[in-house]
Amino acid sequence: GQNIDQPTEMTATEGAIVQINCTYQTSGFNGLFWYQQHAGEAPTFLSYNVLDGLEEKGRFSSFLSRSKGYSYLLLKELQMKDSASYLCAVVDSNYQLIWGAGTKLIIKP
Amino acid sequence: ETGVTQTPRHLVMGMTNKKSLKCEQHLGHNAMYWYKQSAKKPLELMFVYNFKEQTENNSVPSRFSPECPNSSHLFLHLHTLQPEDSALYLCASSQDPPGQTGGYTFGSGTRLTVV
């Protein structure tokens, strides 16, 4: 079967750095998305990786290793507004999105 | 506002009621989706419409009935639901297939409570 694993919950301190990991086993691979979802709101697009390596976008970076079936989302200079759930999703060989259960990130002052 | 609008935001309904959820997008996307989101579970894909044609129905119970009158509008008709159907129902749209353009654009969802 297809599976996406990510930690259920993480806690970090304002101003610090946090890395949210995502591992996947899917039938084929056509890219990996990270979305941010604040409580009661729509998931919003953060990043898309289809090639190995690190993509940096301001305070957020996303890394992909296709050979290891592994990605991470790196958040720097954490702010209170970064408290949210972070969803990892893989596009499989049929161009369907396979979703992880999300990681709830709690930022403490 | 994400470009995908869902109404209502909240809905409480009895098990014998009939209600409908509405979704509207004006992003020019050709695919629209209904997802169910339950606490601590992955998003569950329910239905996919591509150019108004239903291309996927993930074994969803018949008490959920989708309707896509055109490429901008999507409905989910609800009838005789069960308490376990209480969840956040998300509508999304995309250019099919999803990719670098940003994948899916989601609506804010309808928080459904079945009593």
mmCIF file with all atom_site columns, C-alpha atoms in Angstrom:
data_model
loop_
_atom_site.group_PDB
_atom_site.id
_atom_site.type_symbol
_atom_site.label_atom_id
_atom_site.label_alt_id
_atom_site.label_comp_id
_atom_site.label_asym_id
_atom_site.label_entity_id
_atom_site.label_seq_id
_atom_site.pdbx_PDB_ins_code
_atom_site.Cartn_x
_atom_site.Cartn_y
_atom_site.Cartn_z
_atom_site.occupancy
_atom_site.B_iso_or_equiv
_atom_site.pdbx_formal_charge
_atom_site.auth_seq_id
_atom_site.auth_comp_id
_atom_site.auth_asym_id
_atom_site.auth_atom_id
_atom_site.pdbx_PDB_model_num
ATOM 1   C CA . GLY A 1 1   ? 0.000   0.000  0.000   1.00 0.00 ? 1   GLY A CA 1
ATOM 2   C CA . GLN A 1 2   ? 0.913   3.640  -0.141  1.00 0.00 ? 2   GLN A CA 1
ATOM 3   C CA . ASN A 1 3   ? 2.017   5.382  3.006   1.00 0.00 ? 3   ASN A CA 1
ATOM 4   C CA . ILE A 1 4   ? 3.182   8.797  4.163   1.00 0.00 ? 4   ILE A CA 1
ATOM 5   C CA . ASP A 1 5   ? 4.694   9.133  7.647   1.00 0.00 ? 5   ASP A CA 1
ATOM 6   C CA . GLN A 1 6   ? 5.253   12.342 9.556   1.00 0.00 ? 6   GLN A CA 1
ATOM 7   C CA . PRO A 1 7   ? 5.353   13.091 13.293  1.00 0.00 ? 7   PRO A CA 1
ATOM 8   C CA . THR A 1 8   ? 2.003   13.833 14.874  1.00 0.00 ? 8   THR A CA 1
ATOM 9   C CA . GLU A 1 9   ? 3.122   16.810 16.908  1.00 0.00 ? 9   GLU A CA 1
ATOM 10  C CA . MET A 1 10  ? 6.230   18.918 17.495  1.00 0.00 ? 10  MET A CA 1
ATOM 11  C CA . THR A 1 11  ? 7.023   21.768 19.853  1.00 0.00 ? 11  THR A CA 1
ATOM 12  C CA . ALA A 1 12  ? 9.585   24.505 19.251  1.00 0.00 ? 12  ALA A CA 1
ATOM 13  C CA . THR A 1 13  ? 10.558  27.886 20.677  1.00 0.00 ? 13  THR A CA 1
ATOM 14  C CA . GLU A 1 14  ? 9.998   31.264 19.039  1.00 0.00 ? 14  GLU A CA 1
ATOM 15  C CA . GLY A 1 15  ? 13.098  32.324 17.126  1.00 0.00 ? 15  GLY A CA 1
ATOM 16  C CA . ALA A 1 16  ? 14.462  28.790 16.851  1.00 0.00 ? 16  ALA A CA 1
ATOM 17  C CA . ILE A 1 17  ? 14.694  26.347 13.923  1.00 0.00 ? 17  ILE A CA 1
ATOM 18  C CA . VAL A 1 18  ? 12.554  23.240 13.461  1.00 0.00 ? 18  VAL A CA 1
ATOM 19  C CA . GLN A 1 19  ? 12.716  20.408 10.937  1.00 0.00 ? 19  GLN A CA 1
ATOM 20  C CA . ILE A 1 20  ? 9.590   18.409 10.097  1.00 0.00 ? 20  ILE A CA 1
ATOM 21  C CA . ASN A 1 21  ? 10.324  15.078 8.448   1.00 0.00 ? 21  ASN A CA 1
ATOM 22  C CA . CYS A 1 22  ? 8.228   13.129 5.983   1.00 0.00 ? 22  CYS A CA 1
ATOM 23  C CA . THR A 1 23  ? 8.931   9.619  4.678   1.00 0.00 ? 23  THR A CA 1
ATOM 24  C CA . TYR A 1 24  ? 6.937   7.989  1.943   1.00 0.00 ? 24  TYR A CA 1
ATOM 25  C CA . GLN A 1 25  ? 6.323   4.700  0.175   1.00 0.00 ? 25  GLN A CA 1
ATOM 26  C CA . THR A 1 26  ? 4.226   5.218  -2.941  1.00 0.00 ? 26  THR A CA 1
ATOM 27  C CA . SER A 1 27  ? 3.600   3.631  -6.318  1.00 0.00 ? 27  SER A CA 1
ATOM 28  C CA . GLY A 1 28  ? 5.674   5.992  -8.383  1.00 0.00 ? 28  GLY A CA 1
ATOM 29  C CA . PHE A 1 29  ? 6.678   9.558  -7.668  1.00 0.00 ? 29  PHE A CA 1
ATOM 30  C CA . ASN A 1 30  ? 5.786   12.752 -9.472  1.00 0.00 ? 30  ASN A CA 1
ATOM 31  C CA . GLY A 1 31  ? 6.590   15.315 -6.834  1.00 0.00 ? 31  GLY A CA 1
ATOM 32  C CA . LEU A 1 32  ? 6.089   16.160 -3.170  1.00 0.00 ? 32  LEU A CA 1
ATOM 33  C CA . PHE A 1 33  ? 4.112   19.025 -1.679  1.00 0.00 ? 33  PHE A CA 1
ATOM 34  C CA . TRP A 1 34  ? 4.179   20.733 1.693   1.00 0.00 ? 34  TRP A CA 1
ATOM 35  C CA . TYR A 1 35  ? 1.082   22.606 2.831   1.00 0.00 ? 35  TYR A CA 1
ATOM 36  C CA . GLN A 1 36  ? 0.427   24.723 5.918   1.00 0.00 ? 36  GLN A CA 1
ATOM 37  C CA . GLN A 1 37  ? -2.965  24.612 7.613   1.00 0.00 ? 37  GLN A CA 1
ATOM 38  C CA . HIS A 1 38  ? -3.959  26.901 10.453  1.00 0.00 ? 38  HIS A CA 1
ATOM 39  C CA . ALA A 1 39  ? -6.773  25.661 12.655  1.00 0.00 ? 39  ALA A CA 1
ATOM 40  C CA . GLY A 1 40  ? -10.131 26.106 10.958  1.00 0.00 ? 40  GLY A CA 1
ATOM 41  C CA . GLU A 1 41  ? -8.588  27.362 7.729   1.00 0.00 ? 41  GLU A CA 1
ATOM 42  C CA . ALA A 1 42  ? -7.754  26.052 4.269   1.00 0.00 ? 42  ALA A CA 1
ATOM 43  C CA . PRO A 1 43  ? -4.448  24.275 3.648   1.00 0.00 ? 43  PRO A CA 1
ATOM 44  C CA . THR A 1 44  ? -2.151  26.643 1.746   1.00 0.00 ? 44  THR A CA 1
ATOM 45  C CA . PHE A 1 45  ? 0.700   25.747 -0.579  1.00 0.00 ? 45  PHE A CA 1
ATOM 46  C CA . LEU A 1 46  ? 4.240   26.062 0.797   1.00 0.00 ? 46  LEU A CA 1
ATOM 47  C CA . SER A 1 47  ? 6.522   24.128 -1.538  1.00 0.00 ? 47  SER A CA 1
ATOM 48  C CA . TYR A 1 48  ? 6.839   21.567 -4.298  1.00 0.00 ? 48  TYR A CA 1
ATOM 49  C CA . ASN A 1 49  ? 9.903   19.344 -4.852  1.00 0.00 ? 49  ASN A CA 1
ATOM 50  C CA . VAL A 1 50  ? 10.330  16.977 -7.756  1.00 0.00 ? 50  VAL A CA 1
ATOM 51  C CA . LEU A 1 51  ? 14.148  16.852 -7.968  1.00 0.00 ? 51  LEU A CA 1
ATOM 52  C CA . ASP A 1 52  ? 16.592  15.965 -5.197  1.00 0.00 ? 52  ASP A CA 1
ATOM 53  C CA . GLY A 1 53  ? 17.976  18.805 -3.156  1.00 0.00 ? 53  GLY A CA 1
ATOM 54  C CA . LEU A 1 54  ? 17.057  21.814 -1.121  1.00 0.00 ? 54  LEU A CA 1
ATOM 55  C CA . GLU A 1 55  ? 14.599  24.508 -2.207  1.00 0.00 ? 55  GLU A CA 1
ATOM 56  C CA . GLU A 1 56  ? 14.769  27.677 -0.159  1.00 0.00 ? 56  GLU A CA 1
ATOM 57  C CA . LYS A 1 57  ? 11.947  30.179 0.058   1.00 0.00 ? 57  LYS A CA 1
ATOM 58  C CA . GLY A 1 58  ? 12.474  32.832 2.699   1.00 0.00 ? 58  GLY A CA 1
ATOM 59  C CA . ARG A 1 59  ? 12.302  31.352 6.191   1.00 0.00 ? 59  ARG A CA 1
ATOM 60  C CA . PHE A 1 60  ? 11.043  28.038 4.832   1.00 0.00 ? 60  PHE A CA 1
ATOM 61  C CA . SER A 1 61  ? 13.100  25.419 2.985   1.00 0.00 ? 61  SER A CA 1
ATOM 62  C CA . SER A 1 62  ? 12.137  21.986 1.701   1.00 0.00 ? 62  SER A CA 1
ATOM 63  C CA . PHE A 1 63  ? 14.472  19.097 0.988   1.00 0.00 ? 63  PHE A CA 1
ATOM 64  C CA . LEU A 1 64  ? 13.914  15.948 -1.058  1.00 0.00 ? 64  LEU A CA 1
ATOM 65  C CA . SER A 1 65  ? 15.801  12.669 -1.437  1.00 0.00 ? 65  SER A CA 1
ATOM 66  C CA . ARG A 1 66  ? 13.966  10.408 -3.871  1.00 0.00 ? 66  ARG A CA 1
ATOM 67  C CA . SER A 1 67  ? 16.317  7.464  -3.304  1.00 0.00 ? 67  SER A CA 1
ATOM 68  C CA . LYS A 1 68  ? 15.528  7.534  0.418   1.00 0.00 ? 68  LYS A CA 1
ATOM 69  C CA . GLY A 1 69  ? 11.824  8.356  0.070   1.00 0.00 ? 69  GLY A CA 1
ATOM 70  C CA . TYR A 1 70  ? 12.404  11.277 2.394   1.00 0.00 ? 70  TYR A CA 1
ATOM 71  C CA . SER A 1 71  ? 11.657  14.959 2.632   1.00 0.00 ? 71  SER A CA 1
ATOM 72  C CA . TYR A 1 72  ? 11.845  17.595 5.300   1.00 0.00 ? 72  TYR A CA 1
ATOM 73  C CA . LEU A 1 73  ? 10.474  21.071 5.811   1.00 0.00 ? 73  LEU A CA 1
ATOM 74  C CA . LEU A 1 74  ? 12.827  23.436 7.621   1.00 0.00 ? 74  LEU A CA 1
ATOM 75  C CA . LEU A 1 75  ? 11.412  26.498 9.346   1.00 0.00 ? 75  LEU A CA 1
ATOM 76  C CA . LYS A 1 76  ? 13.856  29.154 10.545  1.00 0.00 ? 76  LYS A CA 1
ATOM 77  C CA . GLU A 1 77  ? 13.414  32.129 12.876  1.00 0.00 ? 77  GLU A CA 1
ATOM 78  C CA . LEU A 1 78  ? 10.158  30.695 14.123  1.00 0.00 ? 78  LEU A CA 1
ATOM 79  C CA . GLN A 1 79  ? 7.300   33.072 14.784  1.00 0.00 ? 79  GLN A CA 1
ATOM 80  C CA . MET A 1 80  ? 4.147   32.504 16.791  1.00 0.00 ? 80  MET A CA 1
ATOM 81  C CA . LYS A 1 81  ? 2.119   32.633 13.574  1.00 0.00 ? 81  LYS A CA 1
ATOM 82  C CA . ASP A 1 82  ? 3.958   29.503 12.375  1.00 0.00 ? 82  ASP A CA 1
ATOM 83  C CA . SER A 1 83  ? 1.880   27.483 14.843  1.00 0.00 ? 83  SER A CA 1
ATOM 84  C CA . ALA A 1 84  ? -0.124  25.313 12.447  1.00 0.00 ? 84  ALA A CA 1
ATOM 85  C CA . SER A 1 85  ? -0.346  21.843 10.970  1.00 0.00 ? 85  SER A CA 1
ATOM 86  C CA . TYR A 1 86  ? 2.062   20.972 8.179   1.00 0.00 ? 86  TYR A CA 1
ATOM 87  C CA . LEU A 1 87  ? 0.876   18.453 5.601   1.00 0.00 ? 87  LEU A CA 1
ATOM 88  C CA . CYS A 1 88  ? 3.144   16.372 3.385   1.00 0.00 ? 88  CYS A CA 1
ATOM 89  C CA . ALA A 1 89  ? 1.663   14.979 0.153   1.00 0.00 ? 89  ALA A CA 1
ATOM 90  C CA . VAL A 1 90  ? 3.196   12.887 -2.632  1.00 0.00 ? 90  VAL A CA 1
ATOM 91  C CA . VAL A 1 91  ? 1.994   12.756 -6.241  1.00 0.00 ? 91  VAL A CA 1
ATOM 92  C CA . ASP A 1 92  ? 1.987   9.100  -7.265  1.00 0.00 ? 92  ASP A CA 1
ATOM 93  C CA . SER A 1 93  ? 2.308   7.497  -10.699 1.00 0.00 ? 93  SER A CA 1
ATOM 94  C CA . ASN A 1 94  ? -1.392  8.160  -11.419 1.00 0.00 ? 94  ASN A CA 1
ATOM 95  C CA . TYR A 1 95  ? -0.983  11.831 -10.473 1.00 0.00 ? 95  TYR A CA 1
ATOM 96  C CA . GLN A 1 96  ? -3.061  11.297 -7.362  1.00 0.00 ? 96  GLN A CA 1
ATOM 97  C CA . LEU A 1 97  ? -2.039  13.079 -4.158  1.00 0.00 ? 97  LEU A CA 1
ATOM 98  C CA . ILE A 1 98  ? -1.280  10.768 -1.242  1.00 0.00 ? 98  ILE A CA 1
ATOM 99  C CA . TRP A 1 99  ? -1.489  12.678 2.028   1.00 0.00 ? 99  TRP A CA 1
ATOM 100 C CA . GLY A 1 100 ? 0.204   12.334 5.385   1.00 0.00 ? 100 GLY A CA 1
ATOM 101 C CA . ALA A 1 101 ? -1.830  12.910 8.545   1.00 0.00 ? 101 ALA A CA 1
ATOM 102 C CA . GLY A 1 102 ? -0.057  16.207 9.191   1.00 0.00 ? 102 GLY A CA 1
ATOM 103 C CA . THR A 1 103 ? 2.298   17.479 11.885  1.00 0.00 ? 103 THR A CA 1
ATOM 104 C CA . LYS A 1 104 ? 0.910   19.890 14.426  1.00 0.00 ? 104 LYS A CA 1
ATOM 105 C CA . LEU A 1 105 ? 3.606   22.431 15.260  1.00 0.00 ? 105 LEU A CA 1
ATOM 106 C CA . ILE A 1 106 ? 3.309   24.296 18.550  1.00 0.00 ? 106 ILE A CA 1
ATOM 107 C CA . ILE A 1 107 ? 5.463   27.400 19.008  1.00 0.00 ? 107 ILE A CA 1
ATOM 108 C CA . LYS A 1 108 ? 6.180   28.536 22.560  1.00 0.00 ? 108 LYS A CA 1
ATOM 109 C CA . PRO A 1 109 ? 7.415   32.016 23.537  1.00 0.00 ? 109 PRO A CA 1
ATOM 110 C CA . GLU B 2 1   ? -9.711  34.228 0.443   1.00 0.00 ? 1   GLU B CA 1
ATOM 111 C CA . THR B 2 2   ? -7.900  31.537 -1.507  1.00 0.00 ? 2   THR B CA 1
ATOM 112 C CA . GLY B 2 3   ? -9.859  31.678 -4.766  1.00 0.00 ? 3   GLY B CA 1
ATOM 113 C CA . VAL B 2 4   ? -11.963 28.694 -3.753  1.00 0.00 ? 4   VAL B CA 1
ATOM 114 C CA . THR B 2 5   ? -15.109 29.567 -1.804  1.00 0.00 ? 5   THR B CA 1
ATOM 115 C CA . GLN B 2 6   ? -17.040 27.079 0.271   1.00 0.00 ? 6   GLN B CA 1
ATOM 116 C CA . THR B 2 7   ? -20.400 27.546 1.950   1.00 0.00 ? 7   THR B CA 1
ATOM 117 C CA . PRO B 2 8   ? -21.561 27.123 4.594   1.00 0.00 ? 8   PRO B CA 1
ATOM 118 C CA . ARG B 2 9   ? -18.558 27.339 6.936   1.00 0.00 ? 9   ARG B CA 1
ATOM 119 C CA . HIS B 2 10  ? -20.386 25.441 9.660   1.00 0.00 ? 10  HIS B CA 1
ATOM 120 C CA . LEU B 2 11  ? -23.304 23.024 9.465   1.00 0.00 ? 11  LEU B CA 1
ATOM 121 C CA . VAL B 2 12  ? -25.126 21.071 12.130  1.00 0.00 ? 12  VAL B CA 1
ATOM 122 C CA . MET B 2 13  ? -27.629 18.567 10.835  1.00 0.00 ? 13  MET B CA 1
ATOM 123 C CA . GLY B 2 14  ? -29.732 15.722 12.129  1.00 0.00 ? 14  GLY B CA 1
ATOM 124 C CA . MET B 2 15  ? -29.399 12.227 10.757  1.00 0.00 ? 15  MET B CA 1
ATOM 125 C CA . THR B 2 16  ? -32.646 12.531 8.801   1.00 0.00 ? 16  THR B CA 1
ATOM 126 C CA . ASN B 2 17  ? -31.885 15.906 7.239   1.00 0.00 ? 17  ASN B CA 1
ATOM 127 C CA . LYS B 2 18  ? -30.896 16.698 3.658   1.00 0.00 ? 18  LYS B CA 1
ATOM 128 C CA . LYS B 2 19  ? -28.359 19.459 3.103   1.00 0.00 ? 19  LYS B CA 1
ATOM 129 C CA . SER B 2 20  ? -25.889 20.530 0.427   1.00 0.00 ? 20  SER B CA 1
ATOM 130 C CA . LEU B 2 21  ? -22.371 21.908 0.533   1.00 0.00 ? 21  LEU B CA 1
ATOM 131 C CA . LYS B 2 22  ? -21.317 24.335 -2.177  1.00 0.00 ? 22  LYS B CA 1
ATOM 132 C CA . CYS B 2 23  ? -17.921 25.070 -3.679  1.00 0.00 ? 23  CYS B CA 1
ATOM 133 C CA . GLU B 2 24  ? -16.993 27.681 -6.265  1.00 0.00 ? 24  GLU B CA 1
ATOM 134 C CA . GLN B 2 25  ? -13.687 28.466 -7.969  1.00 0.00 ? 25  GLN B CA 1
ATOM 135 C CA . HIS B 2 26  ? -12.800 31.122 -10.525 1.00 0.00 ? 26  HIS B CA 1
ATOM 136 C CA . LEU B 2 27  ? -9.163  30.201 -10.987 1.00 0.00 ? 27  LEU B CA 1
ATOM 137 C CA . GLY B 2 28  ? -9.678  28.598 -14.382 1.00 0.00 ? 28  GLY B CA 1
ATOM 138 C CA . HIS B 2 29  ? -8.782  25.191 -12.990 1.00 0.00 ? 29  HIS B CA 1
ATOM 139 C CA . ASN B 2 30  ? -10.094 22.131 -14.780 1.00 0.00 ? 30  ASN B CA 1
ATOM 140 C CA . ALA B 2 31  ? -10.300 19.721 -11.843 1.00 0.00 ? 31  ALA B CA 1
ATOM 141 C CA . MET B 2 32  ? -12.255 19.914 -8.584  1.00 0.00 ? 32  MET B CA 1
ATOM 142 C CA . TYR B 2 33  ? -12.170 17.645 -5.548  1.00 0.00 ? 33  TYR B CA 1
ATOM 143 C CA . TRP B 2 34  ? -14.039 16.838 -2.361  1.00 0.00 ? 34  TRP B CA 1
ATOM 144 C CA . TYR B 2 35  ? -11.967 15.754 0.629   1.00 0.00 ? 35  TYR B CA 1
ATOM 145 C CA . LYS B 2 36  ? -12.930 14.656 4.133   1.00 0.00 ? 36  LYS B CA 1
ATOM 146 C CA . GLN B 2 37  ? -10.585 15.717 6.934   1.00 0.00 ? 37  GLN B CA 1
ATOM 147 C CA . SER B 2 38  ? -10.898 14.021 10.322  1.00 0.00 ? 38  SER B CA 1
ATOM 148 C CA . ALA B 2 39  ? -8.723  14.752 13.331  1.00 0.00 ? 39  ALA B CA 1
ATOM 149 C CA . LYS B 2 40  ? -5.260  13.179 13.167  1.00 0.00 ? 40  LYS B CA 1
ATOM 150 C CA . LYS B 2 41  ? -6.024  11.365 9.914   1.00 0.00 ? 41  LYS B CA 1
ATOM 151 C CA . PRO B 2 42  ? -4.770  11.987 6.375   1.00 0.00 ? 42  PRO B CA 1
ATOM 152 C CA . LEU B 2 43  ? -7.032  13.830 4.005   1.00 0.00 ? 43  LEU B CA 1
ATOM 153 C CA . GLU B 2 44  ? -9.447  11.335 2.456   1.00 0.00 ? 44  GLU B CA 1
ATOM 154 C CA . LEU B 2 45  ? -10.211 11.893 -1.210  1.00 0.00 ? 45  LEU B CA 1
ATOM 155 C CA . MET B 2 46  ? -13.925 11.447 -1.859  1.00 0.00 ? 46  MET B CA 1
ATOM 156 C CA . PHE B 2 47  ? -14.642 12.594 -5.402  1.00 0.00 ? 47  PHE B CA 1
ATOM 157 C CA . VAL B 2 48  ? -12.759 14.033 -8.363  1.00 0.00 ? 48  VAL B CA 1
ATOM 158 C CA . TYR B 2 49  ? -14.231 15.922 -11.287 1.00 0.00 ? 49  TYR B CA 1
ATOM 159 C CA . ASN B 2 50  ? -12.166 16.716 -14.346 1.00 0.00 ? 50  ASN B CA 1
ATOM 160 C CA . PHE B 2 51  ? -13.801 18.998 -16.911 1.00 0.00 ? 51  PHE B CA 1
ATOM 161 C CA . LYS B 2 52  ? -17.168 18.300 -15.189 1.00 0.00 ? 52  LYS B CA 1
ATOM 162 C CA . GLU B 2 53  ? -16.785 14.537 -15.525 1.00 0.00 ? 53  GLU B CA 1
ATOM 163 C CA . GLN B 2 54  ? -16.484 12.461 -12.394 1.00 0.00 ? 54  GLN B CA 1
ATOM 164 C CA . THR B 2 55  ? -13.236 10.549 -12.656 1.00 0.00 ? 55  THR B CA 1
ATOM 165 C CA . GLU B 2 56  ? -12.988 9.125  -9.174  1.00 0.00 ? 56  GLU B CA 1
ATOM 166 C CA . ASN B 2 57  ? -15.286 7.887  -6.454  1.00 0.00 ? 57  ASN B CA 1
ATOM 167 C CA . ASN B 2 58  ? -13.302 6.414  -3.616  1.00 0.00 ? 58  ASN B CA 1
ATOM 168 C CA . SER B 2 59  ? -15.916 3.968  -2.330  1.00 0.00 ? 59  SER B CA 1
ATOM 169 C CA . VAL B 2 60  ? -17.865 6.768  -0.737  1.00 0.00 ? 60  VAL B CA 1
ATOM 170 C CA . PRO B 2 61  ? -21.240 5.795  0.782   1.00 0.00 ? 61  PRO B CA 1
ATOM 171 C CA . SER B 2 62  ? -24.250 6.743  -1.315  1.00 0.00 ? 62  SER B CA 1
ATOM 172 C CA . ARG B 2 63  ? -25.451 9.125  1.406   1.00 0.00 ? 63  ARG B CA 1
ATOM 173 C CA . PHE B 2 64  ? -22.880 11.494 -0.145  1.00 0.00 ? 64  PHE B CA 1
ATOM 174 C CA . SER B 2 65  ? -23.845 12.581 -3.657  1.00 0.00 ? 65  SER B CA 1
ATOM 175 C CA . PRO B 2 66  ? -21.675 14.962 -5.684  1.00 0.00 ? 66  PRO B CA 1
ATOM 176 C CA . GLU B 2 67  ? -22.820 17.260 -8.464  1.00 0.00 ? 67  GLU B CA 1
ATOM 177 C CA . CYS B 2 68  ? -20.687 19.302 -10.852 1.00 0.00 ? 68  CYS B CA 1
ATOM 178 C CA . PRO B 2 69  ? -22.851 21.455 -13.131 1.00 0.00 ? 69  PRO B CA 1
ATOM 179 C CA . ASN B 2 70  ? -19.864 23.260 -14.669 1.00 0.00 ? 70  ASN B CA 1
ATOM 180 C CA . SER B 2 71  ? -16.108 23.522 -14.197 1.00 0.00 ? 71  SER B CA 1
ATOM 181 C CA . SER B 2 72  ? -16.470 26.323 -11.627 1.00 0.00 ? 72  SER B CA 1
ATOM 182 C CA . HIS B 2 73  ? -19.040 24.836 -9.282  1.00 0.00 ? 73  HIS B CA 1
ATOM 183 C CA . LEU B 2 74  ? -19.168 21.693 -7.200  1.00 0.00 ? 74  LEU B CA 1
ATOM 184 C CA . PHE B 2 75  ? -21.813 20.494 -4.755  1.00 0.00 ? 75  PHE B CA 1
ATOM 185 C CA . LEU B 2 76  ? -21.925 17.732 -2.185  1.00 0.00 ? 76  LEU B CA 1
ATOM 186 C CA . HIS B 2 77  ? -25.462 16.626 -1.346  1.00 0.00 ? 77  HIS B CA 1
ATOM 187 C CA . LEU B 2 78  ? -25.865 15.031 2.063   1.00 0.00 ? 78  LEU B CA 1
ATOM 188 C CA . HIS B 2 79  ? -28.685 12.692 3.098   1.00 0.00 ? 79  HIS B CA 1
ATOM 189 C CA . THR B 2 80  ? -29.259 10.512 6.184   1.00 0.00 ? 80  THR B CA 1
ATOM 190 C CA . LEU B 2 81  ? -25.742 10.974 7.493   1.00 0.00 ? 81  LEU B CA 1
ATOM 191 C CA . GLN B 2 82  ? -24.255 9.193  10.486  1.00 0.00 ? 82  GLN B CA 1
ATOM 192 C CA . PRO B 2 83  ? -22.468 10.762 13.481  1.00 0.00 ? 83  PRO B CA 1
ATOM 193 C CA . GLU B 2 84  ? -19.150 9.363  12.184  1.00 0.00 ? 84  GLU B CA 1
ATOM 194 C CA . ASP B 2 85  ? -19.558 11.580 9.125   1.00 0.00 ? 85  ASP B CA 1
ATOM 195 C CA . SER B 2 86  ? -18.855 14.611 11.316  1.00 0.00 ? 86  SER B CA 1
ATOM 196 C CA . ALA B 2 87  ? -15.660 16.144 9.936   1.00 0.00 ? 87  ALA B CA 1
ATOM 197 C CA . LEU B 2 88  ? -14.221 19.049 7.985   1.00 0.00 ? 88  LEU B CA 1
ATOM 198 C CA . TYR B 2 89  ? -15.153 18.790 4.307   1.00 0.00 ? 89  TYR B CA 1
ATOM 199 C CA . LEU B 2 90  ? -12.699 20.504 2.020   1.00 0.00 ? 90  LEU B CA 1
ATOM 200 C CA . CYS B 2 91  ? -13.149 21.437 -1.601  1.00 0.00 ? 91  CYS B CA 1
ATOM 201 C CA . ALA B 2 92  ? -10.089 21.932 -3.785  1.00 0.00 ? 92  ALA B CA 1
ATOM 202 C CA . SER B 2 93  ? -9.298  22.769 -7.394  1.00 0.00 ? 93  SER B CA 1
ATOM 203 C CA . SER B 2 94  ? -6.228  22.332 -9.578  1.00 0.00 ? 94  SER B CA 1
ATOM 204 C CA . GLN B 2 95  ? -4.893  22.238 -13.065 1.00 0.00 ? 95  GLN B CA 1
ATOM 205 C CA . ASP B 2 96  ? -4.887  18.509 -13.741 1.00 0.00 ? 96  ASP B CA 1
ATOM 206 C CA . PRO B 2 97  ? -2.365  16.999 -13.223 1.00 0.00 ? 97  PRO B CA 1
ATOM 207 C CA . PRO B 2 98  ? -1.132  18.865 -10.122 1.00 0.00 ? 98  PRO B CA 1
ATOM 208 C CA . GLY B 2 99  ? 2.447   20.020 -10.243 1.00 0.00 ? 99  GLY B CA 1
ATOM 209 C CA . GLN B 2 100 ? 4.742   22.979 -9.993  1.00 0.00 ? 100 GLN B CA 1
ATOM 210 C CA . THR B 2 101 ? 1.881   25.432 -10.417 1.00 0.00 ? 101 THR B CA 1
ATOM 211 C CA . GLY B 2 102 ? 1.012   24.933 -6.780  1.00 0.00 ? 102 GLY B CA 1
ATOM 212 C CA . GLY B 2 103 ? -0.904  21.736 -6.614  1.00 0.00 ? 103 GLY B CA 1
ATOM 213 C CA . TYR B 2 104 ? -4.308  22.185 -5.116  1.00 0.00 ? 104 TYR B CA 1
ATOM 214 C CA . THR B 2 105 ? -6.029  25.369 -4.008  1.00 0.00 ? 105 THR B CA 1
ATOM 215 C CA . PHE B 2 106 ? -8.300  24.609 -1.084  1.00 0.00 ? 106 PHE B CA 1
ATOM 216 C CA . GLY B 2 107 ? -11.394 26.250 0.225   1.00 0.00 ? 107 GLY B CA 1
ATOM 217 C CA . SER B 2 108 ? -11.718 26.986 3.936   1.00 0.00 ? 108 SER B CA 1
ATOM 218 C CA . GLY B 2 109 ? -13.950 23.976 4.410   1.00 0.00 ? 109 GLY B CA 1
ATOM 219 C CA . THR B 2 110 ? -17.315 23.205 5.948   1.00 0.00 ? 110 THR B CA 1
ATOM 220 C CA . ARG B 2 111 ? -17.234 21.982 9.529   1.00 0.00 ? 111 ARG B CA 1
ATOM 221 C CA . LEU B 2 112 ? -20.037 19.403 9.597   1.00 0.00 ? 112 LEU B CA 1
ATOM 222 C CA . THR B 2 113 ? -21.543 18.049 12.791  1.00 0.00 ? 113 THR B CA 1
ATOM 223 C CA . VAL B 2 114 ? -24.117 15.272 12.566  1.00 0.00 ? 114 VAL B CA 1
ATOM 224 C CA . VAL B 2 115 ? -26.315 14.954 15.645  1.00 0.00 ? 115 VAL B CA 1
#
